[in-house]
Amino acid sequence: MDNKVTAIDRLAELMKEYDFPIEALKGVIGRISSWQGNTNDDDPYLWQQVRYFEELIKQGYVSKRK
């Protein structure tokens, strides 16, 4: 059994762990919903959204949930 974390899984983890600004959440959700890619939960485009969230965390724009 493959225990690899998919991009969708990682996005869900980040959203549970951090309080993202509403505009960032709306942006990522909007980009994913209008995405014309396939149904692969591990698509490179989805990983790009993960990197965006991780960069917001790295830059200090996001705080951990309490």
mmCIF file of N, CA and C in Angstrom:
data_model
loop_
_atom_site.group_PDB
_atom_site.id
_atom_site.type_symbol
_atom_site.label_atom_id
_atom_site.label_comp_id
_atom_site.label_asym_id
_atom_site.label_seq_id
_atom_site.Cartn_x
_atom_site.Cartn_y
_atom_site.Cartn_z
ATOM 1 N N MET A 1 0.846 -1.191 0.000
ATOM 2 C CA MET A 1 0.000 0.000 0.000
ATOM 3 C C MET A 1 0.882 1.242 0.000
ATOM 4 N N ASP A 2 0.546 2.194 -0.831
ATOM 5 C CA ASP A 2 1.329 3.417 -0.978
ATOM 6 C C ASP A 2 0.818 4.474 0.009
ATOM 7 N N ASN A 3 1.692 4.913 0.913
ATOM 8 C CA ASN A 3 1.313 5.915 1.918
ATOM 9 C C ASN A 3 1.746 7.315 1.525
ATOM 10 N N LYS A 4 2.006 7.541 0.265
ATOM 11 C CA LYS A 4 2.446 8.838 -0.220
ATOM 12 C C LYS A 4 1.341 9.888 -0.036
ATOM 13 N N VAL A 5 1.740 11.041 0.452
ATOM 14 C CA VAL A 5 0.792 12.145 0.641
ATOM 15 C C VAL A 5 0.574 12.827 -0.706
ATOM 16 N N THR A 6 -0.680 12.989 -1.091
ATOM 17 C CA THR A 6 -0.991 13.676 -2.342
ATOM 18 C C THR A 6 -1.052 15.185 -2.091
ATOM 19 N N ALA A 7 -1.103 15.941 -3.162
ATOM 20 C CA ALA A 7 -1.199 17.397 -3.047
ATOM 21 C C ALA A 7 -2.483 17.805 -2.333
ATOM 22 N N ILE A 8 -3.583 17.149 -2.634
ATOM 23 C CA ILE A 8 -4.855 17.454 -1.980
ATOM 24 C C ILE A 8 -4.763 17.165 -0.484
ATOM 25 N N ASP A 9 -4.126 16.038 -0.128
ATOM 26 C CA ASP A 9 -3.932 15.709 1.294
ATOM 27 C C ASP A 9 -3.112 16.794 1.993
ATOM 28 N N ARG A 10 -2.045 17.221 1.335
ATOM 29 C CA ARG A 10 -1.162 18.233 1.941
ATOM 30 C C ARG A 10 -1.892 19.565 2.101
ATOM 31 N N LEU A 11 -2.684 19.957 1.124
ATOM 32 C CA LEU A 11 -3.467 21.189 1.248
ATOM 33 C C LEU A 11 -4.411 21.105 2.446
ATOM 34 N N ALA A 12 -5.064 19.965 2.600
ATOM 35 C CA ALA A 12 -5.986 19.774 3.730
ATOM 36 C C ALA A 12 -5.242 19.856 5.059
ATOM 37 N N GLU A 13 -4.058 19.245 5.133
ATOM 38 C CA GLU A 13 -3.251 19.302 6.358
ATOM 39 C C GLU A 13 -2.893 20.746 6.706
ATOM 40 N N LEU A 14 -2.441 21.489 5.709
ATOM 41 C CA LEU A 14 -2.037 22.874 5.947
ATOM 42 C C LEU A 14 -3.222 23.724 6.406
ATOM 43 N N MET A 15 -4.386 23.509 5.802
ATOM 44 C CA MET A 15 -5.556 24.304 6.177
ATOM 45 C C MET A 15 -6.046 23.958 7.585
ATOM 46 N N LYS A 16 -5.828 22.725 8.025
ATOM 47 C CA LYS A 16 -6.195 22.346 9.397
ATOM 48 C C LYS A 16 -5.228 22.940 10.416
ATOM 49 N N GLU A 17 -3.960 23.066 10.020
ATOM 50 C CA GLU A 17 -2.913 23.470 10.958
ATOM 51 C C GLU A 17 -2.718 24.984 11.056
ATOM 52 N N TYR A 18 -3.054 25.721 10.001
ATOM 53 C CA TYR A 18 -2.773 27.158 9.955
ATOM 54 C C TYR A 18 -4.024 27.968 9.643
ATOM 55 N N ASP A 19 -4.016 29.207 10.120
ATOM 56 C CA ASP A 19 -5.074 30.174 9.799
ATOM 57 C C ASP A 19 -4.610 31.023 8.622
ATOM 58 N N PHE A 20 -5.024 30.651 7.433
ATOM 59 C CA PHE A 20 -4.644 31.396 6.236
ATOM 60 C C PHE A 20 -5.560 32.595 6.059
ATOM 61 N N PRO A 21 -5.015 33.677 5.518
ATOM 62 C CA PRO A 21 -5.880 34.828 5.206
ATOM 63 C C PRO A 21 -6.985 34.389 4.239
ATOM 64 N N ILE A 22 -8.150 34.964 4.416
ATOM 65 C CA ILE A 22 -9.300 34.575 3.597
ATOM 66 C C ILE A 22 -9.023 34.753 2.105
ATOM 67 N N GLU A 23 -8.290 35.793 1.753
ATOM 68 C CA GLU A 23 -7.992 36.016 0.328
ATOM 69 C C GLU A 23 -7.119 34.899 -0.244
ATOM 70 N N ALA A 24 -6.186 34.390 0.559
ATOM 71 C CA ALA A 24 -5.334 33.282 0.105
ATOM 72 C C ALA A 24 -6.181 32.023 -0.083
ATOM 73 N N LEU A 25 -7.063 31.757 0.873
ATOM 74 C CA LEU A 25 -7.940 30.589 0.761
ATOM 75 C C LEU A 25 -8.846 30.690 -0.457
ATOM 76 N N LYS A 26 -9.458 31.862 -0.642
ATOM 77 C CA LYS A 26 -10.340 32.052 -1.795
ATOM 78 C C LYS A 26 -9.567 31.897 -3.096
ATOM 79 N N GLY A 27 -8.337 32.384 -3.126
ATOM 80 C CA GLY A 27 -7.522 32.272 -4.330
ATOM 81 C C GLY A 27 -7.220 30.827 -4.689
ATOM 82 N N VAL A 28 -6.765 30.061 -3.696
ATOM 83 C CA VAL A 28 -6.428 28.659 -3.951
ATOM 84 C C VAL A 28 -7.687 27.866 -4.315
ATOM 85 N N ILE A 29 -8.749 28.062 -3.564
ATOM 86 C CA ILE A 29 -9.995 27.344 -3.862
ATOM 87 C C ILE A 29 -10.502 27.704 -5.259
ATOM 88 N N GLY A 30 -10.431 28.981 -5.609
ATOM 89 C CA GLY A 30 -10.860 29.408 -6.939
ATOM 90 C C GLY A 30 -10.012 28.814 -8.047
ATOM 91 N N ARG A 31 -8.683 28.789 -7.830
ATOM 92 C CA ARG A 31 -7.803 28.219 -8.857
ATOM 93 C C ARG A 31 -8.042 26.723 -9.016
ATOM 94 N N ILE A 32 -8.259 26.021 -7.907
ATOM 95 C CA ILE A 32 -8.497 24.579 -7.996
ATOM 96 C C ILE A 32 -9.839 24.300 -8.659
ATOM 97 N N SER A 33 -10.880 25.077 -8.283
ATOM 98 C CA SER A 33 -12.195 24.795 -8.875
ATOM 99 C C SER A 33 -12.281 25.149 -10.355
ATOM 100 N N SER A 34 -11.503 26.105 -10.809
ATOM 101 C CA SER A 34 -11.559 26.450 -12.230
ATOM 102 C C SER A 34 -10.484 25.711 -13.034
ATOM 103 N N TRP A 35 -9.696 24.901 -12.355
ATOM 104 C CA TRP A 35 -8.616 24.154 -12.986
ATOM 105 C C TRP A 35 -9.163 23.194 -14.022
ATOM 106 N N GLN A 36 -8.551 23.190 -15.166
ATOM 107 C CA GLN A 36 -9.008 22.343 -16.270
ATOM 108 C C GLN A 36 -8.202 21.052 -16.376
ATOM 109 N N GLY A 37 -7.437 20.731 -15.343
ATOM 110 C CA GLY A 37 -6.604 19.527 -15.364
ATOM 111 C C GLY A 37 -7.410 18.267 -15.175
ATOM 112 N N ASN A 38 -6.691 17.199 -14.988
ATOM 113 C CA ASN A 38 -7.371 15.918 -14.792
ATOM 114 C C ASN A 38 -7.800 15.774 -13.334
ATOM 115 N N THR A 39 -8.278 14.629 -12.991
ATOM 116 C CA THR A 39 -8.783 14.406 -11.633
ATOM 117 C C THR A 39 -7.719 13.818 -10.708
ATOM 118 N N ASN A 40 -6.476 13.904 -11.100
ATOM 119 C CA ASN A 40 -5.374 13.378 -10.315
ATOM 120 C C ASN A 40 -5.136 14.274 -9.093
ATOM 121 N N ASP A 41 -5.288 13.716 -7.889
ATOM 122 C CA ASP A 41 -5.087 14.475 -6.645
ATOM 123 C C ASP A 41 -3.626 14.837 -6.400
ATOM 124 N N ASP A 42 -2.752 14.414 -7.294
ATOM 125 C CA ASP A 42 -1.323 14.645 -7.114
ATOM 126 C C ASP A 42 -0.719 15.386 -8.311
ATOM 127 N N ASP A 43 -1.534 16.142 -9.005
ATOM 128 C CA ASP A 43 -1.105 16.871 -10.191
ATOM 129 C C ASP A 43 -0.114 17.978 -9.836
ATOM 130 N N PRO A 44 0.864 18.259 -10.699
ATOM 131 C CA PRO A 44 1.828 19.334 -10.433
ATOM 132 C C PRO A 44 1.171 20.701 -10.176
ATOM 133 N N TYR A 45 0.059 20.973 -10.831
ATOM 134 C CA TYR A 45 -0.628 22.248 -10.597
ATOM 135 C C TYR A 45 -1.119 22.349 -9.155
ATOM 136 N N LEU A 46 -1.586 21.240 -8.602
ATOM 137 C CA LEU A 46 -2.024 21.238 -7.207
ATOM 138 C C LEU A 46 -0.841 21.414 -6.263
ATOM 139 N N TRP A 47 0.302 20.822 -6.608
ATOM 140 C CA TRP A 47 1.505 21.018 -5.791
ATOM 141 C C TRP A 47 1.955 22.477 -5.825
ATOM 142 N N GLN A 48 1.687 23.160 -6.916
ATOM 143 C CA GLN A 48 1.994 24.594 -6.993
ATOM 144 C C GLN A 48 1.181 25.359 -5.938
ATOM 145 N N GLN A 49 -0.056 24.958 -5.715
ATOM 146 C CA GLN A 49 -0.893 25.598 -4.692
ATOM 147 C C GLN A 49 -0.356 25.286 -3.291
ATOM 148 N N VAL A 50 0.147 24.068 -3.104
ATOM 149 C CA VAL A 50 0.781 23.700 -1.824
ATOM 150 C C VAL A 50 1.982 24.605 -1.577
ATOM 151 N N ARG A 51 2.814 24.782 -2.594
ATOM 152 C CA ARG A 51 4.006 25.635 -2.441
ATOM 153 C C ARG A 51 3.617 27.077 -2.124
ATOM 154 N N TYR A 52 2.536 27.560 -2.692
ATOM 155 C CA TYR A 52 2.042 28.905 -2.391
ATOM 156 C C TYR A 52 1.697 29.016 -0.900
ATOM 157 N N PHE A 53 0.935 28.051 -0.381
ATOM 158 C CA PHE A 53 0.598 28.054 1.049
ATOM 159 C C PHE A 53 1.863 27.973 1.899
ATOM 160 N N GLU A 54 2.792 27.090 1.524
ATOM 161 C CA GLU A 54 4.019 26.936 2.301
ATOM 162 C C GLU A 54 4.857 28.212 2.280
ATOM 163 N N GLU A 55 4.837 28.921 1.183
ATOM 164 C CA GLU A 55 5.570 30.193 1.099
ATOM 165 C C GLU A 55 4.930 31.246 2.002
ATOM 166 N N LEU A 56 3.607 31.279 2.067
ATOM 167 C CA LEU A 56 2.934 32.204 2.989
ATOM 168 C C LEU A 56 3.343 31.923 4.436
ATOM 169 N N ILE A 57 3.453 30.636 4.769
ATOM 170 C CA ILE A 57 3.876 30.249 6.115
ATOM 171 C C ILE A 57 5.319 30.697 6.345
ATOM 172 N N LYS A 58 6.179 30.387 5.400
ATOM 173 C CA LYS A 58 7.605 30.730 5.507
ATOM 174 C C LYS A 58 7.813 32.236 5.665
ATOM 175 N N GLN A 59 7.018 33.032 4.964
ATOM 176 C CA GLN A 59 7.167 34.488 5.005
ATOM 177 C C GLN A 59 6.524 35.108 6.239
ATOM 178 N N GLY A 60 5.828 34.295 7.049
ATOM 179 C CA GLY A 60 5.239 34.784 8.280
ATOM 180 C C GLY A 60 3.875 35.434 8.143
ATOM 181 N N TYR A 61 3.196 35.193 7.026
ATOM 182 C CA TYR A 61 1.866 35.778 6.817
ATOM 183 C C TYR A 61 0.754 34.936 7.441
ATOM 184 N N VAL A 62 1.122 33.770 7.958
ATOM 185 C CA VAL A 62 0.139 32.820 8.462
ATOM 186 C C VAL A 62 0.535 32.394 9.877
ATOM 187 N N SER A 63 -0.468 32.235 10.738
ATOM 188 C CA SER A 63 -0.181 31.762 12.100
ATOM 189 C C SER A 63 -0.797 30.382 12.304
ATOM 190 N N LYS A 64 -0.208 29.645 13.249
ATOM 191 C CA LYS A 64 -0.736 28.325 13.583
ATOM 192 C C LYS A 64 -2.058 28.466 14.293
ATOM 193 N N ARG A 65 -2.935 27.506 14.060
ATOM 194 C CA ARG A 65 -4.208 27.478 14.776
ATOM 195 C C ARG A 65 -3.938 27.108 16.221
ATOM 196 N N LYS A 66 -4.799 27.584 17.092
ATOM 197 C CA LYS A 66 -4.644 27.282 18.518
ATOM 198 C C LYS A 66 -5.512 26.129 18.929
#
